[in-house]
Amino acid sequence: MKIYTYIILLLFLVGQTISVMVTKEMKFPRVYDLSSLNQAGKQHVRMNGKRDVSTLPSVILIPGLGGSQLKAKLNKTSSEHWYCSKHSDDYLIWLQLTQLLPGLPEKCWQENIKLTYDADTVSFTNSSGVEISSFDWGSPSSFEYVDPDAKRETVYFAPLVSSLLELGYIRSVNLFGAPYDWRLSPNYAHQFFHQFKELAEQAYSVNNLPVVVVAHSMGNMYFKHFLEKMTQAWKDKHIKGFAAIAPPWVGAIAAVDTIVSGNDFTIPYLAPLAARVVQRSFPASYFVLPNPKYYNDVILVSTPVRNYSALDYASLFTDISVPDGINIWNKVNKAMDPYIPPGVPTTVYFGKGIPTHIGATFKSTDFNSRSEIKFGDGDGTVPFESLTFGEIWANKSSHSYNERAYPGQTHVGMLAYQPLILDILVDFI
């Protein structure tokens, strides 16, 4: 009987895999030629010659939401599903695409990666018997590619790393990475900030030169949260500049739809409603919601019954049956004040001219259905006004603020755009 059950299970998985491959479009934006990722570095060397390594400022890279690989270890006494493992050695829970196949693998992934919320303490923990963490602290190795088994399809920081290596940088010597558990918002990532201060001071001590920090997406918010806690004297001594790629300074309207009806992040096999189960458990999902102080009464979600703006989060969370949502939001909203300048020289690099989510309309109050999306300008994920919000800092700070726009470049795709990488090298290296 047990053999029969396993045969049925195997046939189900094979059938699901074939169905997905045939019926669902592969949505990775591009398959990359890994041999050409360092072209910006080579061009910089041709333009400026080979630099003496001792004159290079150390660089720290910070990935965005979903950018760091995460490892898990299981030691559970029970499982929601009989077919999910209860015990394991360390394995990669983010990202291995095969774990996101519809059906059985997807259910096990959901069960293990989601967080548990304690309403009494307004805190989050891993599910019972599950350990999850980022790894390779101090190195960019865990976010150069999102899935190490699908490098050509999931290129992330690899082009920038490759170009820096071309200039003479060495991983973990003067080229560092700050991976983190991106499920958490900055104010829940206490260990990250203690470690980051030590890393920045270590990077500075390599040659007593201030450090360049290059961040992407939510990584910019992590670094800015850190800067808000540091003295100006510390920042002046240790930070040469802040290269902010695609920052959602006042949030991303697409984050509303992530919580309401789910977001597949353009990952093959990942169904939005399956993603929603775990996304609603992550404080980071709430942290990148549109900031009410900026968006005020702009309509973000519409139904035949009512409209919701950033001032209506309490009602929205109630109506989508996430009653704890408003308490989570009130906590994470205090993590960073976008109106306070970073206090270091900052250049923002962003894409534009890509249709970007600025609102959603539901034909009914069934939030399990897909919405009709309203589009505006942006990088395909973050709207233009959030990417460029930092312009208000120009008159509030003595530190320089600059912007570089790249028409047609997407939120993640721009990390492989060689002209952007070359600009960062010219601006800061």
GROMACS .gro file of C-alpha atoms in nm, residues 8-319:
model
  312
    8ILE     CA    1   0.076   0.811  -0.704
    9LEU     CA    2   0.276   1.091  -0.537
   10LEU     CA    3   0.554   1.064  -0.796
   11LEU     CA    4   0.307   1.072  -1.085
   12PHE     CA    5   0.140   1.377  -0.931
   13LEU     CA    6   0.469   1.567  -0.905
   14VAL     CA    7   0.574   1.477  -1.258
   15GLY     CA    8   0.234   1.581  -1.390
   16GLN     CA    9   0.249   1.911  -1.203
   17THR     CA   10   0.598   1.982  -1.339
   18ILE     CA   11   0.501   1.910  -1.699
   19SER     CA   12   0.184   2.116  -1.664
   20VAL     CA   13   0.372   2.417  -1.532
   21MET     CA   14   0.643   2.395  -1.798
   22VAL     CA   15   0.386   2.378  -2.075
   23THR     CA   16   0.127   2.626  -1.952
   24LYS     CA   17   0.312   2.891  -1.753
   25GLU     CA   18   0.537   3.138  -1.928
   26MET     CA   19   0.888   3.155  -1.789
   27LYS     CA   20   0.896   3.507  -1.655
   28PHE     CA   21   1.263   3.565  -1.581
   29PRO     CA   22   1.342   3.896  -1.752
   30ARG     CA   23   1.655   3.763  -1.920
   31VAL     CA   24   1.899   3.475  -1.947
   32TYR     CA   25   2.248   3.624  -1.905
   33ASP     CA   26   2.580   3.547  -2.067
   34LEU     CA   27   2.792   3.490  -1.757
   35SER     CA   28   3.114   3.556  -1.949
   36SER     CA   29   3.023   3.921  -2.010
   37LEU     CA   30   2.922   4.035  -1.662
   38ASN     CA   31   3.244   4.232  -1.601
   39GLN     CA   32   3.235   4.461  -1.907
   40ALA     CA   33   3.195   4.780  -1.703
   41GLY     CA   34   3.501   4.693  -1.497
   42LYS     CA   35   3.708   4.629  -1.809
   43GLN     CA   36   3.594   4.961  -1.959
   44HIS     CA   37   3.682   5.145  -1.637
   45VAL     CA   38   4.034   4.997  -1.648
   46ARG     CA   39   4.071   5.100  -2.015
   47MET     CA   40   3.963   5.454  -1.928
   48ASN     CA   41   4.163   5.501  -1.607
   49GLY     CA   42   4.428   5.231  -1.599
   50LYS     CA   43   4.480   4.971  -1.330
   51ARG     CA   44   4.447   5.117  -0.981
   52ASP     CA   45   4.685   5.050  -0.694
   53VAL     CA   46   4.477   4.829  -0.465
   54SER     CA   47   4.589   5.033  -0.163
   55THR     CA   48   4.410   5.339  -0.305
   56LEU     CA   49   4.075   5.164  -0.357
   57PRO     CA   50   3.805   5.246  -0.102
   58SER     CA   51   3.649   4.935   0.048
   59VAL     CA   52   3.300   4.856  -0.083
   60ILE     CA   53   3.007   4.703   0.106
   61LEU     CA   54   2.712   4.567  -0.093
   62ILE     CA   55   2.361   4.530   0.054
   63PRO     CA   56   2.092   4.331  -0.133
   64GLY     CA   57   1.720   4.400  -0.142
   65LEU     CA   58   1.405   4.216  -0.043
   66GLY     CA   59   1.437   3.856  -0.160
   67GLY     CA   60   1.798   3.912  -0.263
   68SER     CA   61   1.987   3.710   0.000
   69GLN     CA   62   1.984   3.333  -0.014
   70LEU     CA   63   1.847   3.181   0.307
   71LYS     CA   64   1.931   2.845   0.458
   72ALA     CA   65   1.703   2.636   0.678
   73LYS     CA   66   1.734   2.344   0.917
   74LEU     CA   67   1.436   2.141   1.036
   75ASN     CA   68   1.384   1.969   1.370
   76LYS     CA   69   1.005   1.962   1.397
   77THR     CA   70   0.786   1.742   1.611
   78SER     CA   71   0.497   1.766   1.364
   79SER     CA   72   0.403   1.900   1.023
   80GLU     CA   73   0.089   2.046   0.870
   81HIS     CA   74   0.125   1.798   0.584
   82TRP     CA   75   0.219   1.430   0.608
   83TYR     CA   76   0.447   1.451   0.304
   84CYS     CA   77   0.666   1.735   0.438
   85SER     CA   78   0.995   1.649   0.608
   86LYS     CA   79   1.022   1.717   0.980
   87HIS     CA   80   1.400   1.684   1.006
   88SER     CA   81   1.684   1.799   0.783
   89ASP     CA   82   2.041   1.918   0.767
   90ASP     CA   83   2.103   2.271   0.638
   91TYR     CA   84   1.941   2.329   0.299
   92LEU     CA   85   1.867   2.629   0.079
   93ILE     CA   86   1.509   2.741   0.137
   94TRP     CA   87   1.554   3.059  -0.067
   95LEU     CA   88   1.592   3.019  -0.351
   96GLN     CA   89   1.555   2.680  -0.512
   97LEU     CA   90   1.297   2.699  -0.786
   98THR     CA   91   1.209   2.331  -0.756
   99GLN     CA   92   1.064   2.399  -0.409
  100LEU     CA   93   0.806   2.630  -0.563
  101LEU     CA   94   0.639   2.376  -0.790
  102PRO     CA   95   0.260   2.388  -0.741
  103GLY     CA   96   0.129   2.119  -0.512
  104LEU     CA   97   0.333   1.930  -0.254
  105PRO     CA   98   0.674   2.106  -0.269
  106GLU     CA   99   0.505   2.446  -0.254
  107LYS     CA  100   0.306   2.353   0.058
  108CYS     CA  101   0.620   2.237   0.241
  109TRP     CA  102   0.803   2.556   0.142
  110GLN     CA  103   0.514   2.769   0.271
  111GLU     CA  104   0.505   2.584   0.601
  112ASN     CA  105   0.875   2.628   0.665
  113ILE     CA  106   0.952   2.981   0.544
  114LYS     CA  107   0.662   3.169   0.699
  115LEU     CA  108   0.702   3.358   1.025
  116THR     CA  109   0.484   3.332   1.336
  117TYR     CA  110   0.350   3.653   1.487
  118ASP     CA  111   0.303   3.705   1.862
  119ALA     CA  112   0.039   3.974   1.910
  120ASP     CA  113   0.120   4.021   2.280
  121THR     CA  114   0.482   4.115   2.216
  122VAL     CA  115   0.440   4.235   1.854
  123SER     CA  116   0.729   4.008   1.761
  124PHE     CA  117   0.809   3.741   1.503
  125THR     CA  118   0.971   3.399   1.523
  126ASN     CA  119   1.033   3.114   1.282
  127SER     CA  120   0.781   2.833   1.282
  128SER     CA  121   0.835   2.581   1.561
  129GLY     CA  122   1.127   2.352   1.487
  130VAL     CA  123   1.252   2.564   1.195
  131GLU     CA  124   1.579   2.759   1.188
  132ILE     CA  125   1.627   3.006   0.900
  133SER     CA  126   1.910   3.252   0.849
  134SER     CA  127   2.117   3.430   0.589
  135PHE     CA  128   2.478   3.317   0.561
  136ASP     CA  129   2.831   3.412   0.445
  137TRP     CA  130   2.825   3.740   0.638
  138GLY     CA  131   3.089   3.979   0.509
  139SER     CA  132   3.085   3.833   0.158
  140PRO     CA  133   2.857   3.903  -0.142
  141SER     CA  134   2.863   3.533  -0.238
  142SER     CA  135   2.508   3.459  -0.118
  143PHE     CA  136   2.346   3.728  -0.332
  144GLU     CA  137   2.547   3.735  -0.653
  145TYR     CA  138   2.283   3.491  -0.783
  146VAL     CA  139   1.946   3.424  -0.623
  147ASP     CA  140   1.937   3.053  -0.715
  148PRO     CA  141   2.289   2.902  -0.739
  149ASP     CA  142   2.148   2.620  -0.953
  150ALA     CA  143   2.003   2.863  -1.206
  151LYS     CA  144   2.273   3.130  -1.229
  152ARG     CA  145   2.209   3.239  -1.587
  153GLU     CA  146   1.842   3.304  -1.503
  154THR     CA  147   1.884   3.456  -1.156
  155VAL     CA  148   2.179   3.694  -1.192
  156TYR     CA  149   2.165   3.954  -0.914
  157PHE     CA  150   2.479   4.134  -0.785
  158ALA     CA  151   2.718   3.922  -0.995
  159PRO     CA  152   2.774   4.188  -1.268
  160LEU     CA  153   2.875   4.456  -1.014
  161VAL     CA  154   3.091   4.210  -0.820
  162SER     CA  155   3.260   4.092  -1.142
  163SER     CA  156   3.342   4.449  -1.243
  164LEU     CA  157   3.483   4.532  -0.900
  165LEU     CA  158   3.701   4.220  -0.914
  166GLU     CA  159   3.824   4.340  -1.254
  167LEU     CA  160   3.940   4.662  -1.084
  168GLY     CA  161   4.145   4.466  -0.832
  169TYR     CA  162   3.896   4.417  -0.551
  170ILE     CA  163   3.911   4.094  -0.351
  171ARG     CA  164   3.610   3.934  -0.183
  172SER     CA  165   3.617   3.966   0.197
  173VAL     CA  166   3.938   4.173   0.180
  174ASN     CA  167   3.815   4.507   0.045
  175LEU     CA  168   3.488   4.390  -0.116
  176PHE     CA  169   3.226   4.296   0.141
  177GLY     CA  170   2.863   4.190   0.149
  178ALA     CA  171   2.592   4.235   0.410
  179PRO     CA  172   2.330   3.963   0.352
  180TYR     CA  173   2.032   3.954   0.588
  181ASP     CA  174   1.703   3.779   0.656
  182TRP     CA  175   1.491   3.994   0.425
  183ARG     CA  176   1.167   3.861   0.574
  184LEU     CA  177   1.226   4.109   0.858
  185SER     CA  178   1.189   4.485   0.851
  186PRO     CA  179   1.493   4.686   0.971
  187ASN     CA  180   1.363   4.737   1.324
  188TYR     CA  181   1.341   4.360   1.375
  189ALA     CA  182   1.690   4.291   1.238
  190HIS     CA  183   1.880   4.383   1.554
  191GLN     CA  184   2.181   4.161   1.491
  192PHE     CA  185   2.227   4.301   1.141
  193PHE     CA  186   2.302   4.653   1.261
  194HIS     CA  187   2.550   4.551   1.528
  195GLN     CA  188   2.727   4.339   1.267
  196PHE     CA  189   2.711   4.611   1.003
  197LYS     CA  190   2.880   4.869   1.225
  198GLU     CA  191   3.163   4.623   1.290
  199LEU     CA  192   3.185   4.540   0.918
  200ALA     CA  193   3.202   4.907   0.817
  201GLU     CA  194   3.476   4.973   1.069
  202GLN     CA  195   3.666   4.665   0.952
  203ALA     CA  196   3.631   4.779   0.589
  204TYR     CA  197   3.757   5.126   0.685
  205SER     CA  198   4.060   4.980   0.861
  206VAL     CA  199   4.182   4.806   0.542
  207ASN     CA  200   4.351   5.128   0.431
  208ASN     CA  201   4.195   5.397   0.655
  209LEU     CA  202   3.977   5.520   0.369
  210PRO     CA  203   3.603   5.588   0.405
  211VAL     CA  204   3.382   5.311   0.268
  212VAL     CA  205   3.145   5.308  -0.031
  213VAL     CA  206   2.809   5.141   0.036
  214VAL     CA  207   2.609   5.015  -0.263
  215ALA     CA  208   2.256   4.899  -0.183
  216HIS     CA  209   1.958   4.782  -0.385
  217SER     CA  210   1.586   4.823  -0.318
  218MET     CA  211   1.501   4.752   0.048
  219GLY     CA  212   1.874   4.729   0.121
  220ASN     CA  213   1.873   5.109   0.089
  221MET     CA  214   1.615   5.128   0.366
  222TYR     CA  215   1.824   4.900   0.588
  223PHE     CA  216   2.129   5.121   0.540
  224LYS     CA  217   1.937   5.444   0.591
  225HIS     CA  218   1.784   5.303   0.910
  226PHE     CA  219   2.139   5.228   1.023
  227LEU     CA  220   2.258   5.580   0.933
  228GLU     CA  221   1.977   5.737   1.135
  229LYS     CA  222   2.118   5.565   1.444
  230MET     CA  223   2.479   5.671   1.391
  231THR     CA  224   2.643   5.999   1.493
  232GLN     CA  225   2.743   6.245   1.223
  233ALA     CA  226   3.104   6.215   1.334
  234TRP     CA  227   3.096   5.837   1.278
  235LYS     CA  228   2.938   5.880   0.933
  236ASP     CA  229   3.188   6.147   0.828
  237LYS     CA  230   3.479   5.924   0.925
  238HIS     CA  231   3.363   5.589   0.789
  239ILE     CA  232   3.134   5.650   0.486
  240LYS     CA  233   3.262   5.797   0.161
  241GLY     CA  234   2.933   5.766  -0.022
  242PHE     CA  235   2.602   5.588  -0.063
  243ALA     CA  236   2.511   5.446  -0.406
  244ALA     CA  237   2.137   5.383  -0.377
  245ILE     CA  238   2.000   5.164  -0.656
  246ALA     CA  239   1.620   5.161  -0.702
  247PRO     CA  240   1.528   5.279  -0.350
  248PRO     CA  241   1.159   5.272  -0.243
  249TRP     CA  242   1.207   5.571  -0.011
  250VAL     CA  243   0.834   5.619   0.057
  251GLY     CA  244   0.724   5.268  -0.031
  252ALA     CA  245   0.599   5.079  -0.333
  253ILE     CA  246   0.230   5.067  -0.419
  254ALA     CA  247   0.279   4.712  -0.551
  255ALA     CA  248   0.339   4.610  -0.187
  256VAL     CA  249  -0.030   4.670  -0.118
  257ASP     CA  250  -0.127   4.412  -0.378
  258THR     CA  251   0.136   4.177  -0.233
  259ILE     CA  252  -0.051   4.168   0.098
  260VAL     CA  253  -0.400   4.188  -0.050
  261SER     CA  254  -0.377   3.926  -0.325
  262GLY     CA  255  -0.016   3.806  -0.344
  263ASN     CA  256   0.286   3.872  -0.565
  264ASP     CA  257   0.483   3.606  -0.755
  265PHE     CA  258   0.789   3.835  -0.799
  266THR     CA  259   0.808   3.711  -1.162
  267ILE     CA  260   0.938   3.377  -1.032
  268PRO     CA  261   0.830   3.079  -1.241
  269TYR     CA  262   0.600   2.832  -1.062
  270LEU     CA  263   0.523   3.067  -0.770
  271ALA     CA  264   0.147   3.130  -0.762
  272PRO     CA  265   0.046   3.469  -0.615
  273LEU     CA  266  -0.200   3.321  -0.364
  274ALA     CA  267   0.062   3.069  -0.253
  275ALA     CA  268   0.310   3.353  -0.208
  276ARG     CA  269   0.051   3.559  -0.017
  277VAL     CA  270   0.037   3.301   0.262
  278VAL     CA  271   0.399   3.370   0.352
  279GLN     CA  272   0.418   3.734   0.245
  280ARG     CA  273   0.150   3.829   0.497
  281SER     CA  274   0.367   3.676   0.770
  282PHE     CA  275   0.674   3.890   0.686
  283PRO     CA  276   0.711   4.232   0.856
  284ALA     CA  277   0.913   4.342   0.551
  285SER     CA  278   0.596   4.321   0.338
  286TYR     CA  279   0.436   4.587   0.558
  287PHE     CA  280   0.752   4.796   0.585
  288VAL     CA  281   0.754   4.874   0.211
  289LEU     CA  282   0.388   4.979   0.199
  290PRO     CA  283   0.326   5.335   0.074
  291ASN     CA  284   0.402   5.589   0.345
  292PRO     CA  285   0.081   5.770   0.455
  293LYS     CA  286   0.275   6.086   0.531
  294TYR     CA  287   0.357   6.115   0.162
  295TYR     CA  288   0.075   5.934  -0.018
  296ASN     CA  289  -0.194   6.063   0.217
  297ASP     CA  290  -0.539   6.002   0.060
  298VAL     CA  291  -0.422   5.875  -0.281
  299ILE     CA  292  -0.642   5.577  -0.371
  300LEU     CA  293  -0.441   5.255  -0.367
  301VAL     CA  294  -0.715   4.989  -0.379
  302SER     CA  295  -1.069   5.014  -0.517
  303THR     CA  296  -1.365   4.780  -0.485
  304PRO     CA  297  -1.734   4.829  -0.575
  305VAL     CA  298  -1.800   4.893  -0.206
  306ARG     CA  299  -1.523   5.136  -0.111
  307ASN     CA  300  -1.178   5.280  -0.182
  308TYR     CA  301  -0.867   5.249   0.035
  309SER     CA  302  -0.580   5.493   0.070
  310ALA     CA  303  -0.268   5.475   0.288
  311LEU     CA  304  -0.480   5.641   0.557
  312ASP     CA  305  -0.714   5.339   0.554
  313TYR     CA  306  -0.474   5.055   0.635
  314ALA     CA  307  -0.668   4.958   0.948
  315SER     CA  308  -0.989   4.908   0.748
  316LEU     CA  309  -0.808   4.736   0.462
  317PHE     CA  310  -0.638   4.483   0.691
  318THR     CA  311  -0.970   4.409   0.858
  319ASP     CA  312  -1.148   4.359   0.526
   0.00000   0.00000   0.00000
